[in-house]
Amino acid sequence: MPVEAVHLSGLLDSVAESSLWVRRATSGPFHRAARLGALFVDLPYFDRFSQAVVRYALRTAQTPSVWGDVFHQRTPIALGIALAEAGHQLALQSATEADGQTLMALSLGYISHAAMDTSMHPHINRLARTRAARTGLSPSVEHQEIEKFHSLLFHEQRFGTDLMGTQKMRAYIGLDAHLLGEPGPLSDAVQRAIVSLHGKSPSRQDFQRYASGYASYARLIGNAIVGPRIGPKVAREAARAEVYAAFDFPARFAHAVALSRRYLDALGAYLADGVFDDSARRALSAILPEGSIDPEPCS
């Protein structure tokens, strides 16, 4: 399974132990929005996906993504909070209540992703540099490979079978990201939140390209011919000792889930209270400190 499955599994596990408010806010019709939020910061990497496929096949570093880097490096926590507050404001009006609840669910998924990356990325980046020094590949390629093997090995254990190249695989990672590119109060609020922090935002057309790229990616991973070739059994077993066992991925995943749960409960309590004054923001920032969610990035 690809790395996206790690974020979606992390969201599932952390929500399951979170507060009642968080569980309700991410359940039913809002579960899909929470899943979208859990992959929000990675969506720009799926722009022009066909080019990314070629670069992956050639084992060369991917072209840098401006918005992918912005979302990971520049006030990522503030953006999650801004999305949450924007959703709360929309939910106060009957005409946009559903949009607001959807956006709040998205923000909760977003903050789960931020927690998972904050916890896991420093360890992954250190291992990627160690492997790159030995293999001659770029650290960014090694980072991608490490995350791939983490997901493949972890989810094979989690589900008791290899889902690569199956419809179940495609369904597990599938989501409708086109919501962010559709005209309406929700996409307007998302763009305003991004502009408030960065002065500009991906356009609706940009978000539509990201969504189309991700849909192509899910189809490719779920393809019965292509999917199994991305992480063949012999390759994952060769990587297991260093990438999975010595890394102690299950324990690190559990630690990341615990941090995700803490972030979710804090943001959920902030939204449930609905008083976004300086005191409330200071209390929230004590639990959700601002900073890169990809410390010492490989690219």
Coordinates of C-alpha atoms in Angstrom, one line a residue:
M1 CA 0.0 0.0 0.0
P2 CA 1.2 3.6 -0.6
V3 CA 1.9 6.1 2.1
E4 CA -1.5 7.6 1.8
A5 CA -2.9 4.5 3.5
V6 CA -0.7 5.2 6.5
H7 CA -2.4 8.6 7.0
L8 CA -5.9 7.1 6.5
S9 CA -5.2 4.3 8.9
G10 CA -3.7 6.8 11.4
L11 CA -6.9 8.9 11.1
L12 CA -9.1 5.9 11.7
D13 CA -7.1 4.7 14.8
S14 CA -6.8 8.2 16.3
V15 CA -10.5 9.1 15.8
A16 CA -11.6 5.8 17.4
E17 CA -10.0 6.9 20.7
S18 CA -10.8 10.6 20.4
S19 CA -13.4 12.6 22.2
L20 CA -17.1 12.1 21.5
W21 CA -17.2 15.5 19.8
V22 CA -14.5 14.6 17.4
R23 CA -16.0 11.2 16.6
R24 CA -19.4 12.8 15.8
A25 CA -17.8 15.6 13.7
T26 CA -16.0 13.0 11.5
S27 CA -18.7 10.4 11.2
G28 CA -21.5 9.7 8.7
P29 CA -21.5 12.1 5.8
F30 CA -18.5 14.0 7.2
H31 CA -16.2 11.0 7.2
R32 CA -15.2 11.5 3.6
A33 CA -14.3 15.1 4.3
A34 CA -12.0 14.0 7.2
R35 CA -10.3 11.5 4.9
L36 CA -9.8 14.3 2.3
G37 CA -8.3 16.5 5.1
A38 CA -5.9 13.7 6.0
L39 CA -4.4 14.0 2.6
F40 CA -4.9 17.7 1.9
V41 CA -1.3 18.8 2.3
D42 CA 0.0 16.1 0.0
L43 CA -2.5 16.8 -2.8
P44 CA -0.2 19.2 -4.7
Y45 CA 2.2 16.4 -5.3
F46 CA -0.3 14.8 -7.6
D47 CA -0.3 17.7 -10.0
R48 CA 0.8 16.5 -13.5
F49 CA 0.8 12.9 -12.3
S50 CA 1.9 11.4 -15.5
Q51 CA 5.2 13.2 -15.2
A52 CA 5.6 11.9 -11.7
V53 CA 5.1 8.3 -12.8
V54 CA 7.9 8.6 -15.3
R55 CA 10.3 10.1 -12.7
Y56 CA 9.3 7.3 -10.3
A57 CA 10.0 4.6 -12.9
L58 CA 13.4 6.2 -13.6
R59 CA 14.1 6.4 -9.8
T60 CA 14.9 10.1 -10.0
A61 CA 13.8 12.8 -7.6
Q62 CA 10.4 14.2 -8.1
T63 CA 10.0 17.8 -9.4
P64 CA 9.6 20.1 -6.4
S65 CA 6.0 21.1 -5.6
V66 CA 5.7 24.8 -4.5
W67 CA 2.4 24.3 -2.7
G68 CA 3.4 20.9 -1.3
D69 CA 6.4 22.6 0.3
V70 CA 4.4 25.5 1.5
F71 CA 1.8 23.3 3.2
H72 CA 4.5 21.3 5.0
Q73 CA 6.9 24.1 5.9
R74 CA 5.2 27.4 6.3
T75 CA 2.7 27.8 9.2
P76 CA 1.1 24.4 8.6
I77 CA -0.6 24.3 12.0
A78 CA -2.0 27.8 11.5
L79 CA -3.6 26.7 8.3
G80 CA -5.3 23.8 10.0
I81 CA -6.7 26.1 12.6
A82 CA -7.7 28.7 10.0
L83 CA -9.6 26.0 8.1
A84 CA -11.3 24.9 11.3
E85 CA -12.4 28.4 12.3
A86 CA -13.6 29.1 8.8
G87 CA -15.7 25.9 9.0
H88 CA -17.2 27.0 12.3
Q89 CA -18.2 30.3 10.9
L90 CA -19.9 28.7 8.0
A91 CA -21.7 26.3 10.3
L92 CA -23.3 29.2 12.2
Q93 CA -25.5 30.1 9.2
S94 CA -28.3 27.8 8.1
A95 CA -27.6 28.3 4.4
T96 CA -24.0 27.1 4.8
E97 CA -24.3 24.8 7.9
A98 CA -23.5 21.6 6.0
D99 CA -20.5 23.3 4.2
G100 CA -19.2 24.4 7.6
Q101 CA -19.5 21.0 9.2
T102 CA -17.8 19.5 6.2
L103 CA -14.9 21.9 6.5
M104 CA -14.6 21.3 10.2
A105 CA -14.3 17.6 9.5
L106 CA -11.7 18.3 6.8
S107 CA -9.7 20.4 9.3
L108 CA -9.7 17.5 11.8
G109 CA -8.3 15.2 9.1
Y110 CA -5.8 17.8 8.2
I111 CA -4.6 18.1 11.8
S112 CA -4.2 14.4 12.1
H113 CA -1.9 14.4 9.0
A114 CA 0.1 17.2 10.6
A115 CA 0.6 15.1 13.8
M116 CA 1.5 12.0 11.9
D117 CA 4.1 13.8 9.8
T118 CA 5.5 15.7 12.8
S119 CA 6.0 12.4 14.6
M120 CA 7.3 10.3 11.7
H121 CA 9.2 12.5 9.3
P122 CA 12.3 13.2 11.3
H123 CA 13.0 9.5 11.7
I124 CA 12.2 8.8 8.0
N125 CA 14.5 11.6 6.8
R126 CA 17.4 10.4 8.9
L127 CA 17.1 6.9 7.5
A128 CA 16.7 8.2 4.0
R129 CA 20.0 10.0 4.2
T130 CA 21.7 6.9 5.6
R131 CA 20.4 4.8 2.7
A132 CA 21.1 7.5 0.1
A133 CA 24.8 7.6 1.2
R134 CA 24.9 3.8 0.6
T135 CA 22.8 3.4 -2.6
G136 CA 23.7 6.6 -4.4
L137 CA 20.1 7.5 -4.9
S138 CA 18.8 10.9 -3.8
P139 CA 17.5 11.2 -0.2
S140 CA 14.1 12.2 -1.6
V141 CA 13.9 9.0 -3.6
E142 CA 14.9 7.0 -0.6
H143 CA 12.3 8.8 1.5
Q144 CA 9.6 7.8 -1.0
E145 CA 10.8 4.2 -1.0
I146 CA 10.9 4.0 2.8
E147 CA 7.4 5.3 3.1
K148 CA 6.2 2.9 0.5
F149 CA 7.7 -0.1 2.3
H150 CA 6.4 1.1 5.6
S151 CA 2.9 1.1 4.2
L152 CA 3.2 -2.2 2.3
L153 CA 4.6 -4.1 5.3
F154 CA 2.3 -2.5 7.9
H155 CA -0.9 -3.0 6.0
E156 CA -0.1 -6.5 4.9
Q157 CA 0.1 -7.3 8.6
R158 CA -2.9 -5.2 9.5
F159 CA -5.2 -6.8 6.9
G160 CA -3.5 -10.2 6.8
T161 CA -3.1 -10.0 3.0
D162 CA -1.4 -8.0 0.3
L163 CA -4.0 -5.6 -1.2
M164 CA -1.8 -4.1 -3.9
G165 CA -3.5 -4.2 -7.3
T166 CA -7.0 -5.0 -5.9
Q167 CA -10.3 -3.1 -5.9
K168 CA -10.2 -3.2 -2.1
M169 CA -6.9 -1.3 -2.2
R170 CA -8.4 1.3 -4.5
A171 CA -11.4 1.7 -2.3
Y172 CA -9.2 2.0 0.8
I173 CA -7.2 5.0 -0.5
G174 CA -9.9 6.4 -2.7
L175 CA -11.4 9.8 -2.1
D176 CA -13.2 12.6 -3.9
A177 CA -10.8 15.6 -3.8
H178 CA -12.8 17.5 -6.5
L179 CA -14.7 19.1 -3.6
L180 CA -11.9 21.6 -3.2
G181 CA -12.2 22.7 -6.8
E182 CA -16.0 23.1 -7.0
P183 CA -17.4 26.6 -6.8
G184 CA -19.2 27.3 -3.5
P185 CA -18.8 28.4 0.1
L186 CA -16.5 25.6 1.1
S187 CA -13.9 26.1 -1.6
D188 CA -14.1 29.9 -1.1
A189 CA -13.4 29.5 2.6
V190 CA -10.4 27.2 1.9
Q191 CA -8.9 29.7 -0.5
R192 CA -9.5 32.6 1.9
A193 CA -7.8 30.6 4.7
I194 CA -4.7 29.9 2.5
V195 CA -4.6 33.5 1.3
S196 CA -4.8 34.9 4.8
L197 CA -1.5 33.1 5.6
H198 CA 0.4 33.1 2.3
G199 CA -1.0 36.0 0.3
K200 CA -2.2 33.6 -2.5
S201 CA -3.7 30.2 -2.9
P202 CA -3.9 27.4 -5.4
S203 CA -6.8 28.1 -7.8
R204 CA -9.9 26.0 -8.2
Q205 CA -8.4 24.7 -11.4
D206 CA -5.2 23.8 -9.5
F207 CA -7.2 21.8 -7.0
Q208 CA -9.1 20.1 -9.8
R209 CA -5.8 19.0 -11.3
Y210 CA -4.6 17.7 -8.0
A211 CA -7.9 15.7 -7.6
S212 CA -7.6 14.3 -11.1
G213 CA -4.0 13.3 -10.5
Y214 CA -4.9 11.6 -7.2
A215 CA -7.8 9.7 -8.9
S216 CA -5.3 8.4 -11.6
Y217 CA -2.9 7.4 -8.8
A218 CA -5.6 5.4 -7.0
R219 CA -6.6 3.6 -10.2
L220 CA -2.9 2.8 -10.9
I221 CA -2.3 1.4 -7.4
G222 CA -5.5 -0.7 -7.7
N223 CA -4.6 -2.0 -11.1
A224 CA -4.2 -5.8 -11.0
I225 CA -1.1 -5.6 -13.4
V226 CA 0.6 -2.4 -12.3
G227 CA -0.2 -2.4 -8.5
P228 CA 1.8 -5.5 -7.5
R229 CA 4.8 -4.3 -9.5
I230 CA 5.2 -1.2 -7.4
G231 CA 6.3 -3.1 -4.3
P232 CA 6.9 -6.7 -5.2
K233 CA 7.3 -9.3 -2.5
V234 CA 11.0 -9.8 -3.0
A235 CA 11.7 -6.1 -2.7
R236 CA 9.7 -5.6 0.4
E237 CA 11.3 -8.6 2.1
A238 CA 14.7 -7.3 1.2
A239 CA 13.9 -4.0 2.9
R240 CA 12.1 -5.4 5.9
A241 CA 15.0 -5.7 8.3
E242 CA 16.3 -2.1 7.9
V243 CA 13.2 -0.2 6.9
Y244 CA 10.6 -1.9 9.1
A245 CA 12.1 -4.0 11.9
A246 CA 15.1 -1.9 12.9
F247 CA 13.0 1.3 12.3
D248 CA 10.4 -0.2 14.6
F249 CA 7.6 1.0 12.5
P250 CA 4.6 -0.4 14.5
A251 CA 5.8 1.4 17.6
R252 CA 6.5 4.7 15.8
F253 CA 3.1 4.4 14.1
A254 CA 1.5 4.0 17.5
H255 CA 3.4 7.0 18.8
A256 CA 2.2 9.1 15.8
V257 CA -1.4 8.0 16.4
A258 CA -1.2 9.1 20.0
L259 CA 0.0 12.5 18.9
S260 CA -2.7 12.6 16.3
R261 CA -5.3 11.8 19.0
R262 CA -4.0 14.6 21.2
Y263 CA -4.1 17.1 18.3
L264 CA -7.7 16.0 17.4
D265 CA -9.0 16.3 20.9
A266 CA -7.4 19.8 21.3
L267 CA -8.8 21.1 18.0
G268 CA -12.1 19.5 18.7
A269 CA -12.4 21.1 22.1
Y270 CA -11.4 24.5 20.6
L271 CA -14.2 24.2 18.0
A272 CA -16.8 22.9 20.5
D273 CA -16.1 25.9 22.7
G274 CA -16.4 28.3 19.7
V275 CA -14.6 31.2 21.4
F276 CA -11.6 32.0 19.3
D277 CA -10.0 34.7 21.4
D278 CA -6.3 35.2 22.2
S279 CA -6.5 33.2 25.3
A280 CA -8.1 30.2 23.5
R281 CA -5.6 30.4 20.7
R282 CA -2.6 30.5 23.2
A283 CA -4.0 27.4 25.0
L284 CA -4.4 25.6 21.6
S285 CA -0.9 26.5 20.4
A286 CA 0.5 25.1 23.6
I287 CA -0.7 21.7 22.4
L288 CA -0.4 22.3 18.7
P289 CA 2.9 24.2 18.4
E290 CA 3.7 25.8 15.0
G291 CA 6.6 24.5 13.0
S292 CA 7.5 22.4 10.0
I293 CA 5.7 19.1 9.7
D294 CA 8.7 17.8 7.7
P295 CA 11.8 18.8 9.7
E296 CA 15.0 18.6 7.8
P297 CA 13.3 17.6 4.6
C298 CA 15.0 15.5 2.0
S299 CA 14.1 17.8 -0.9

